[in-house]
Amino acid sequence: MLEFNSPNIPTGSQSLADEALVWLVKLHSGGASEEDRRQCQAWREKSPAHRMAYQEAETLWRDVGALPLPSASIHRMSSPPVFTGRVRSRWKPWAAVAACLLLAVGVVWTERDRQWIGAAMADYRTGIGERRLVTLEDGSSLHLNTDTAVNIAFSADRRDLHLLKGEAAFTVASDPARPFVVKSGTVLTQALGTAFAMRRHAGVITVTVIEHQVQLGVPSESALRDLTVHEGEQVRYSADEGFSPVRRIDVGKETAWQRGKVIFDAQPLAEVVEELNRHRHGHIIILNPALRALKVTGLFEVAEPDAALRMIQHTIPIHHTSLSSYLVLLH
């Protein structure tokens, strides 16, 4: 089974950085007891990694000016937020301010909230409608699609990455001594060749192999065997349904976004609108259910999603109206 085993990326549900922030907020909340302080000290002495995480949190606290926190608010938390997946040596101060404030007021976090703050603190990220090409320190390249966030953790013997949200393509530099593994959700994908893409959207992880092959695994589900996917193939995974059957795909079509294009080939309008929504601010809504199954074929520029919608309107009977940031397709 594949392993995501970097010393800088905790494998539990909450990273050491998260725990350190929770302790620090609690001690500065005005309601900490001597027992709380003893427990915090015991937590710090568990390992060098625990001590380092707490030192990082203290540095952050000083950098943001020792934010005043309402007393007793820490007790309203049902569970602490989960931040980005590793102990970091460089904090994003503005994101950390938001994180500390939200911890202090005891917000009950949803998975979407945790994903948002994790993305805000990611090593590499793109906004809506933005794409970005990055060369990593090992010579590999990382191509981020719209609204994407990725964390990187390279060490002497491993290359671990974490796709927090969105879609990214990886062109992997050869280094047999250091496995190249990308985690997204519970899915681990290890490169066994040159290039592949991963997409995380609506609870589904999609892996497309562009060159050679990759190996997939879900360590949290021991009954699942590792799965090898070859060049020109694609597979999807969701917690509810597990792995889909591996299918052959048109690699050029699936990776057209890297060239600034999106290609639809007799696809339902519902799927087309879902894709366009990823590239534009606001939201397109299909009000008439009868429109959802209408077939769309075309090649469009990802930088101009509204122009794509106008082109679609010229070929199939769609009328729309605008409501604030929403675009509603009527009939």
mmCIF file of C-alpha atoms in Angstrom:
data_model
loop_
_atom_site.group_PDB
_atom_site.id
_atom_site.type_symbol
_atom_site.label_atom_id
_atom_site.label_comp_id
_atom_site.label_asym_id
_atom_site.label_seq_id
_atom_site.Cartn_x
_atom_site.Cartn_y
_atom_site.Cartn_z
ATOM 1 C CA MET A 1 0.000 0.000 0.000
ATOM 2 C CA LEU A 2 1.223 3.491 -0.798
ATOM 3 C CA GLU A 3 2.390 5.663 2.087
ATOM 4 C CA PHE A 4 2.374 9.429 2.503
ATOM 5 C CA ASN A 5 5.131 9.537 5.020
ATOM 6 C CA SER A 6 6.913 12.865 5.254
ATOM 7 C CA PRO A 7 8.077 13.938 8.713
ATOM 8 C CA ASN A 8 6.772 17.393 7.864
ATOM 9 C CA ILE A 9 3.217 16.220 7.117
ATOM 10 C CA PRO A 10 1.348 14.682 10.052
ATOM 11 C CA THR A 11 -0.728 11.652 9.076
ATOM 12 C CA GLY A 12 -3.379 12.165 11.775
ATOM 13 C CA SER A 13 -6.583 14.145 11.451
ATOM 14 C CA GLN A 14 -5.008 17.243 12.992
ATOM 15 C CA SER A 15 -1.474 18.501 12.392
ATOM 16 C CA LEU A 16 0.949 19.510 15.136
ATOM 17 C CA ALA A 17 0.666 23.090 13.882
ATOM 18 C CA ASP A 18 -3.090 22.990 14.518
ATOM 19 C CA GLU A 19 -2.634 21.547 18.006
ATOM 20 C CA ALA A 20 0.010 24.133 18.886
ATOM 21 C CA LEU A 21 -2.300 26.960 17.836
ATOM 22 C CA VAL A 22 -5.143 25.495 19.896
ATOM 23 C CA TRP A 23 -2.917 25.332 22.989
ATOM 24 C CA LEU A 24 -1.669 28.866 22.440
ATOM 25 C CA VAL A 25 -5.165 30.266 22.008
ATOM 26 C CA LYS A 26 -6.326 28.440 25.130
ATOM 27 C CA LEU A 27 -3.448 29.739 27.256
ATOM 28 C CA HIS A 28 -4.143 33.309 26.109
ATOM 29 C CA SER A 29 -7.909 33.082 26.450
ATOM 30 C CA GLY A 30 -7.923 34.354 30.030
ATOM 31 C CA GLY A 31 -9.497 31.156 31.340
ATOM 32 C CA ALA A 32 -6.545 28.770 31.365
ATOM 33 C CA SER A 33 -5.958 26.887 34.632
ATOM 34 C CA GLU A 34 -2.695 25.611 36.084
ATOM 35 C CA GLU A 35 -3.733 22.129 34.959
ATOM 36 C CA ASP A 36 -4.139 23.468 31.400
ATOM 37 C CA ARG A 37 -0.612 24.880 31.572
ATOM 38 C CA ARG A 38 0.797 21.574 32.863
ATOM 39 C CA GLN A 39 -0.951 19.666 30.075
ATOM 40 C CA CYS A 40 0.375 22.093 27.499
ATOM 41 C CA GLN A 41 3.898 21.685 28.844
ATOM 42 C CA ALA A 42 3.531 17.902 28.693
ATOM 43 C CA TRP A 43 2.328 18.164 25.099
ATOM 44 C CA ARG A 44 5.335 20.324 24.165
ATOM 45 C CA GLU A 45 7.749 17.775 25.656
ATOM 46 C CA LYS A 46 6.390 14.817 23.691
ATOM 47 C CA SER A 47 8.951 15.209 20.901
ATOM 48 C CA PRO A 48 11.247 17.703 19.142
ATOM 49 C CA ALA A 49 8.530 18.105 16.497
ATOM 50 C CA HIS A 50 6.016 19.149 19.179
ATOM 51 C CA ARG A 51 8.483 21.703 20.576
ATOM 52 C CA MET A 52 9.184 23.077 17.110
ATOM 53 C CA ALA A 53 5.481 23.386 16.323
ATOM 54 C CA TYR A 54 4.890 25.329 19.525
ATOM 55 C CA GLN A 55 7.850 27.617 18.836
ATOM 56 C CA GLU A 56 6.446 28.302 15.358
ATOM 57 C CA ALA A 57 3.062 29.108 16.884
ATOM 58 C CA GLU A 58 4.658 31.474 19.417
ATOM 59 C CA THR A 59 6.531 33.227 16.626
ATOM 60 C CA LEU A 60 3.279 33.627 14.744
ATOM 61 C CA TRP A 61 1.589 34.978 17.865
ATOM 62 C CA ARG A 62 4.273 37.645 18.268
ATOM 63 C CA ASP A 63 4.124 38.526 14.569
ATOM 64 C CA VAL A 64 0.390 39.201 14.666
ATOM 65 C CA GLY A 65 0.664 41.319 17.801
ATOM 66 C CA ALA A 66 -0.716 39.013 20.507
ATOM 67 C CA LEU A 67 -4.345 39.290 19.434
ATOM 68 C CA PRO A 68 -6.793 39.985 22.280
ATOM 69 C CA LEU A 69 -9.075 36.983 22.694
ATOM 70 C CA PRO A 70 -12.469 36.811 24.430
ATOM 71 C CA SER A 71 -12.264 34.755 27.601
ATOM 72 C CA ALA A 72 -14.093 31.413 27.825
ATOM 73 C CA SER A 73 -14.853 31.414 24.105
ATOM 74 C CA ILE A 74 -12.561 28.464 23.645
ATOM 75 C CA HIS A 75 -15.051 26.261 25.510
ATOM 76 C CA ARG A 76 -17.695 26.710 22.801
ATOM 77 C CA MET A 77 -15.656 24.856 20.207
ATOM 78 C CA SER A 78 -17.056 21.499 19.140
ATOM 79 C CA SER A 79 -13.743 20.671 17.494
ATOM 80 C CA PRO A 80 -10.704 22.711 16.459
ATOM 81 C CA PRO A 81 -10.234 23.637 12.831
ATOM 82 C CA VAL A 82 -7.858 21.566 10.733
ATOM 83 C CA PHE A 83 -5.252 23.656 8.963
ATOM 84 C CA THR A 84 -2.951 22.881 6.071
ATOM 85 C CA GLY A 85 -1.189 19.538 6.293
ATOM 86 C CA ARG A 86 2.295 20.256 7.685
ATOM 87 C CA VAL A 87 4.329 22.149 10.249
ATOM 88 C CA ARG A 88 5.394 25.231 8.372
ATOM 89 C CA SER A 89 8.497 27.344 8.717
ATOM 90 C CA ARG A 90 6.935 30.316 6.929
ATOM 91 C CA TRP A 91 3.466 31.389 8.063
ATOM 92 C CA LYS A 92 1.194 33.584 5.958
ATOM 93 C CA PRO A 93 0.539 36.266 8.651
ATOM 94 C CA TRP A 94 -2.799 37.564 7.326
ATOM 95 C CA ALA A 95 -4.190 34.053 7.005
ATOM 96 C CA ALA A 96 -2.892 33.189 10.446
ATOM 97 C CA VAL A 97 -4.656 36.215 11.946
ATOM 98 C CA ALA A 98 -7.928 34.957 10.516
ATOM 99 C CA ALA A 99 -7.193 31.465 11.790
ATOM 100 C CA CYS A 100 -6.498 32.622 15.338
ATOM 101 C CA LEU A 101 -9.575 34.845 15.456
ATOM 102 C CA LEU A 102 -11.814 32.049 14.266
ATOM 103 C CA LEU A 103 -10.320 29.691 16.818
ATOM 104 C CA ALA A 104 -10.973 32.244 19.548
ATOM 105 C CA VAL A 105 -14.644 32.813 18.795
ATOM 106 C CA GLY A 106 -15.277 29.075 18.652
ATOM 107 C CA VAL A 107 -16.682 28.773 15.147
ATOM 108 C CA VAL A 108 -18.032 25.331 14.257
ATOM 109 C CA TRP A 109 -16.159 24.490 11.050
ATOM 110 C CA THR A 110 -17.442 22.603 8.053
ATOM 111 C CA GLU A 111 -15.233 20.671 5.630
ATOM 112 C CA ARG A 112 -15.563 23.566 3.146
ATOM 113 C CA ASP A 113 -14.348 26.040 5.798
ATOM 114 C CA ARG A 114 -11.316 23.889 6.594
ATOM 115 C CA GLN A 115 -10.538 23.563 2.902
ATOM 116 C CA TRP A 116 -10.738 27.346 2.496
ATOM 117 C CA ILE A 117 -8.272 28.176 5.279
ATOM 118 C CA GLY A 118 -5.974 25.364 4.142
ATOM 119 C CA ALA A 119 -6.005 26.783 0.625
ATOM 120 C CA ALA A 120 -5.352 30.300 1.915
ATOM 121 C CA MET A 121 -2.148 29.063 3.564
ATOM 122 C CA ALA A 122 -1.039 26.763 0.731
ATOM 123 C CA ASP A 123 2.424 26.884 -0.807
ATOM 124 C CA TYR A 124 1.019 27.385 -4.307
ATOM 125 C CA ARG A 125 -2.486 28.475 -5.231
ATOM 126 C CA THR A 126 -4.540 30.095 -7.977
ATOM 127 C CA GLY A 127 -7.679 32.208 -7.879
ATOM 128 C CA ILE A 128 -10.821 31.701 -9.924
ATOM 129 C CA GLY A 129 -10.001 31.988 -13.618
ATOM 130 C CA GLU A 130 -6.238 31.897 -12.986
ATOM 131 C CA ARG A 131 -3.702 29.289 -14.117
ATOM 132 C CA ARG A 132 -0.081 29.008 -12.986
ATOM 133 C CA LEU A 133 2.987 27.032 -14.030
ATOM 134 C CA VAL A 134 5.620 26.357 -11.335
ATOM 135 C CA THR A 135 9.042 24.680 -11.560
ATOM 136 C CA LEU A 136 9.761 22.779 -8.341
ATOM 137 C CA GLU A 137 13.181 22.471 -6.698
ATOM 138 C CA ASP A 138 13.759 18.966 -8.101
ATOM 139 C CA GLY A 139 13.086 20.096 -11.686
ATOM 140 C CA SER A 140 9.528 18.748 -11.775
ATOM 141 C CA SER A 141 6.799 21.092 -12.981
ATOM 142 C CA LEU A 142 3.441 21.841 -11.410
ATOM 143 C CA HIS A 143 0.654 23.311 -13.559
ATOM 144 C CA LEU A 144 -2.258 24.648 -11.491
ATOM 145 C CA ASN A 145 -5.699 25.093 -12.998
ATOM 146 C CA THR A 146 -8.328 27.554 -11.769
ATOM 147 C CA ASP A 147 -9.074 27.808 -8.013
ATOM 148 C CA THR A 148 -6.397 25.301 -6.973
ATOM 149 C CA ALA A 149 -4.162 24.925 -3.913
ATOM 150 C CA VAL A 150 -1.150 22.622 -3.405
ATOM 151 C CA ASN A 151 1.296 22.078 -0.540
ATOM 152 C CA ILE A 152 4.838 20.791 -1.095
ATOM 153 C CA ALA A 153 7.039 18.796 1.316
ATOM 154 C CA PHE A 154 10.334 17.622 -0.172
ATOM 155 C CA SER A 155 12.945 15.824 1.897
ATOM 156 C CA ALA A 156 16.166 13.923 1.242
ATOM 157 C CA ASP A 157 14.308 10.689 0.515
ATOM 158 C CA ARG A 158 10.762 11.698 -0.474
ATOM 159 C CA ARG A 159 8.757 14.141 -2.578
ATOM 160 C CA ASP A 160 5.301 14.552 -1.042
ATOM 161 C CA LEU A 161 2.632 16.932 -2.315
ATOM 162 C CA HIS A 162 -0.919 17.629 -1.157
ATOM 163 C CA LEU A 163 -3.649 18.757 -3.579
ATOM 164 C CA LEU A 164 -5.995 20.597 -1.229
ATOM 165 C CA LYS A 165 -8.506 21.552 -3.897
ATOM 166 C CA GLY A 166 -8.864 22.155 -7.616
ATOM 167 C CA GLU A 167 -6.820 20.568 -10.393
ATOM 168 C CA ALA A 168 -3.125 20.252 -11.133
ATOM 169 C CA ALA A 169 -0.888 18.504 -13.654
ATOM 170 C CA PHE A 170 2.484 17.098 -12.593
ATOM 171 C CA THR A 171 5.455 16.514 -14.893
ATOM 172 C CA VAL A 172 7.840 14.517 -12.732
ATOM 173 C CA ALA A 173 11.625 14.751 -12.884
ATOM 174 C CA SER A 174 13.249 11.315 -12.642
ATOM 175 C CA ASP A 175 14.682 10.517 -9.204
ATOM 176 C CA PRO A 176 14.279 6.812 -8.332
ATOM 177 C CA ALA A 177 15.644 7.358 -4.833
ATOM 178 C CA ARG A 178 12.840 9.792 -3.943
ATOM 179 C CA PRO A 179 9.247 8.692 -4.603
ATOM 180 C CA PHE A 180 6.949 11.408 -5.960
ATOM 181 C CA VAL A 181 3.565 11.040 -4.204
ATOM 182 C CA VAL A 182 0.531 13.327 -4.405
ATOM 183 C CA LYS A 183 -2.190 13.133 -1.763
ATOM 184 C CA SER A 184 -5.736 14.422 -2.290
ATOM 185 C CA GLY A 185 -8.439 13.559 0.188
ATOM 186 C CA THR A 186 -7.606 9.974 1.167
ATOM 187 C CA VAL A 187 -6.160 9.052 -2.229
ATOM 188 C CA LEU A 188 -2.396 8.711 -2.732
ATOM 189 C CA THR A 189 -0.988 8.767 -6.267
ATOM 190 C CA GLN A 190 2.646 7.777 -6.864
ATOM 191 C CA ALA A 191 4.309 8.595 -10.174
ATOM 192 C CA LEU A 192 5.768 5.586 -11.946
ATOM 193 C CA GLY A 193 6.610 7.642 -15.025
ATOM 194 C CA THR A 194 6.496 11.165 -16.290
ATOM 195 C CA ALA A 195 3.187 13.045 -16.250
ATOM 196 C CA PHE A 196 -0.280 12.862 -14.732
ATOM 197 C CA ALA A 197 -3.084 15.170 -13.574
ATOM 198 C CA MET A 198 -5.316 15.140 -10.488
ATOM 199 C CA ARG A 199 -8.597 16.905 -9.889
ATOM 200 C CA ARG A 200 -10.477 17.262 -6.596
ATOM 201 C CA HIS A 201 -14.037 18.484 -7.031
ATOM 202 C CA ALA A 202 -17.326 17.839 -5.223
ATOM 203 C CA GLY A 203 -15.901 14.946 -3.205
ATOM 204 C CA VAL A 204 -14.505 13.133 -6.248
ATOM 205 C CA ILE A 205 -10.795 12.615 -6.976
ATOM 206 C CA THR A 206 -10.019 12.159 -10.685
ATOM 207 C CA VAL A 207 -6.596 10.938 -11.851
ATOM 208 C CA THR A 208 -5.601 11.169 -15.531
ATOM 209 C CA VAL A 209 -2.358 9.601 -16.733
ATOM 210 C CA ILE A 210 -0.706 11.652 -19.484
ATOM 211 C CA GLU A 211 2.521 9.641 -19.854
ATOM 212 C CA HIS A 212 3.638 6.229 -18.542
ATOM 213 C CA GLN A 213 1.734 5.150 -15.393
ATOM 214 C CA VAL A 214 0.845 5.848 -11.776
ATOM 215 C CA GLN A 215 -0.074 3.763 -8.753
ATOM 216 C CA LEU A 216 -3.068 4.718 -6.593
ATOM 217 C CA GLY A 217 -3.920 3.660 -3.073
ATOM 218 C CA VAL A 218 -6.293 4.547 -0.235
ATOM 219 C CA PRO A 219 -4.471 3.652 3.019
ATOM 220 C CA SER A 220 -7.589 4.316 5.107
ATOM 221 C CA GLU A 221 -9.350 1.427 3.367
ATOM 222 C CA SER A 222 -7.168 -1.644 3.887
ATOM 223 C CA ALA A 223 -9.490 -3.832 1.824
ATOM 224 C CA LEU A 224 -8.620 -1.889 -1.314
ATOM 225 C CA ARG A 225 -5.633 -2.989 -3.327
ATOM 226 C CA ASP A 226 -3.298 -0.539 -4.981
ATOM 227 C CA LEU A 227 -4.400 0.296 -8.495
ATOM 228 C CA THR A 228 -2.072 0.907 -11.450
ATOM 229 C CA VAL A 229 -3.357 3.276 -14.141
ATOM 230 C CA HIS A 230 -1.593 3.520 -17.499
ATOM 231 C CA GLU A 231 -0.996 6.219 -20.098
ATOM 232 C CA GLY A 232 -4.217 7.440 -21.702
ATOM 233 C CA GLU A 233 -6.379 6.136 -18.846
ATOM 234 C CA GLN A 234 -8.445 7.815 -16.165
ATOM 235 C CA VAL A 235 -10.013 6.704 -12.897
ATOM 236 C CA ARG A 236 -12.207 8.374 -10.289
ATOM 237 C CA TYR A 237 -12.536 7.798 -6.564
ATOM 238 C CA SER A 238 -15.170 8.860 -4.028
ATOM 239 C CA ALA A 239 -15.645 7.790 -0.429
ATOM 240 C CA ASP A 240 -19.156 6.536 -1.215
ATOM 241 C CA GLU A 241 -18.396 4.506 -4.341
ATOM 242 C CA GLY A 242 -14.664 3.731 -4.178
ATOM 243 C CA PHE A 243 -12.735 3.486 -7.450
ATOM 244 C CA SER A 244 -14.595 3.675 -10.729
ATOM 245 C CA PRO A 245 -13.642 1.320 -13.565
ATOM 246 C CA VAL A 246 -10.509 2.538 -15.366
ATOM 247 C CA ARG A 247 -11.459 4.036 -18.724
ATOM 248 C CA ARG A 248 -9.643 5.149 -21.838
ATOM 249 C CA ILE A 249 -9.736 8.897 -22.488
ATOM 250 C CA ASP A 250 -8.598 11.487 -25.028
ATOM 251 C CA VAL A 251 -5.587 12.954 -23.229
ATOM 252 C CA GLY A 252 -5.558 16.044 -25.462
ATOM 253 C CA LYS A 253 -9.146 16.835 -24.552
ATOM 254 C CA GLU A 254 -8.680 16.164 -20.825
ATOM 255 C CA THR A 255 -5.593 18.389 -20.610
ATOM 256 C CA ALA A 256 -6.808 21.173 -22.918
ATOM 257 C CA TRP A 257 -7.034 23.503 -19.905
ATOM 258 C CA GLN A 258 -3.213 23.584 -19.827
ATOM 259 C CA ARG A 259 -3.424 25.291 -23.234
ATOM 260 C CA GLY A 260 -6.137 27.671 -22.098
ATOM 261 C CA LYS A 261 -8.964 25.699 -23.718
ATOM 262 C CA VAL A 262 -11.904 23.592 -22.634
ATOM 263 C CA ILE A 263 -13.440 21.055 -25.005
ATOM 264 C CA PHE A 264 -16.982 19.687 -24.829
ATOM 265 C CA ASP A 265 -18.013 16.750 -26.996
ATOM 266 C CA ALA A 266 -21.785 16.134 -26.907
ATOM 267 C CA GLN A 267 -21.771 16.689 -23.135
ATOM 268 C CA PRO A 268 -24.900 17.575 -21.120
ATOM 269 C CA LEU A 269 -25.379 21.276 -20.473
ATOM 270 C CA ALA A 270 -25.344 20.535 -16.732
ATOM 271 C CA GLU A 271 -21.716 19.311 -16.995
ATOM 272 C CA VAL A 272 -20.776 22.259 -19.203
ATOM 273 C CA VAL A 273 -22.198 24.765 -16.718
ATOM 274 C CA GLU A 274 -20.417 23.018 -13.846
ATOM 275 C CA GLU A 275 -17.110 23.411 -15.687
ATOM 276 C CA LEU A 276 -17.750 27.055 -16.630
ATOM 277 C CA ASN A 277 -18.572 27.839 -12.999
ATOM 278 C CA ARG A 278 -15.053 26.778 -12.029
ATOM 279 C CA HIS A 279 -13.598 29.514 -14.253
ATOM 280 C CA ARG A 280 -15.838 32.490 -13.464
ATOM 281 C CA HIS A 281 -16.849 34.604 -10.466
ATOM 282 C CA GLY A 282 -20.500 34.363 -9.550
ATOM 283 C CA HIS A 283 -22.532 31.304 -10.422
ATOM 284 C CA ILE A 284 -24.556 29.973 -13.350
ATOM 285 C CA ILE A 285 -27.776 28.219 -12.312
ATOM 286 C CA ILE A 286 -29.982 26.065 -14.547
ATOM 287 C CA LEU A 287 -33.530 26.848 -13.424
ATOM 288 C CA ASN A 288 -35.313 24.713 -16.009
ATOM 289 C CA PRO A 289 -34.477 21.006 -15.457
ATOM 290 C CA ALA A 290 -35.252 20.245 -19.110
ATOM 291 C CA LEU A 291 -32.129 22.192 -20.115
ATOM 292 C CA ARG A 292 -29.744 20.026 -18.138
ATOM 293 C CA ALA A 293 -29.615 17.184 -20.661
ATOM 294 C CA LEU A 294 -29.159 19.331 -23.776
ATOM 295 C CA LYS A 295 -25.948 18.308 -25.573
ATOM 296 C CA VAL A 296 -23.128 20.794 -26.126
ATOM 297 C CA THR A 297 -20.146 20.454 -28.462
ATOM 298 C CA GLY A 298 -17.442 23.059 -28.849
ATOM 299 C CA LEU A 299 -14.000 24.396 -27.996
ATOM 300 C CA PHE A 300 -13.902 27.440 -25.736
ATOM 301 C CA GLU A 301 -11.339 29.724 -24.101
ATOM 302 C CA VAL A 302 -11.179 29.147 -20.339
ATOM 303 C CA ALA A 303 -10.352 32.825 -19.844
ATOM 304 C CA GLU A 304 -13.733 33.809 -21.319
ATOM 305 C CA PRO A 305 -16.427 31.604 -19.744
ATOM 306 C CA ASP A 306 -19.202 34.123 -20.434
ATOM 307 C CA ALA A 307 -18.219 34.244 -24.102
ATOM 308 C CA ALA A 308 -18.471 30.451 -24.135
ATOM 309 C CA LEU A 309 -21.983 30.694 -22.713
ATOM 310 C CA ARG A 310 -22.960 33.226 -25.401
ATOM 311 C CA MET A 311 -21.697 30.866 -28.094
ATOM 312 C CA ILE A 312 -23.752 28.043 -26.587
ATOM 313 C CA GLN A 313 -26.847 30.245 -26.649
ATOM 314 C CA HIS A 314 -26.450 30.652 -30.400
ATOM 315 C CA THR A 315 -26.722 26.901 -30.964
ATOM 316 C CA ILE A 316 -29.326 25.722 -28.432
ATOM 317 C CA PRO A 317 -32.458 27.513 -27.155
ATOM 318 C CA ILE A 318 -31.330 29.126 -23.910
ATOM 319 C CA HIS A 319 -32.437 32.421 -22.409
ATOM 320 C CA HIS A 320 -31.030 33.855 -19.217
ATOM 321 C CA THR A 321 -31.380 36.608 -16.678
ATOM 322 C CA SER A 322 -28.875 38.098 -14.233
ATOM 323 C CA LEU A 323 -29.534 38.266 -10.489
ATOM 324 C CA SER A 324 -26.645 39.995 -8.727
ATOM 325 C CA SER A 325 -23.658 37.648 -9.202
ATOM 326 C CA TYR A 326 -25.905 34.816 -10.403
ATOM 327 C CA LEU A 327 -26.682 34.037 -14.013
ATOM 328 C CA VAL A 328 -29.915 32.052 -14.284
ATOM 329 C CA LEU A 329 -30.658 29.925 -17.353
ATOM 330 C CA LEU A 330 -34.408 29.937 -17.824
ATOM 331 C CA HIS A 331 -35.487 28.069 -20.964
#
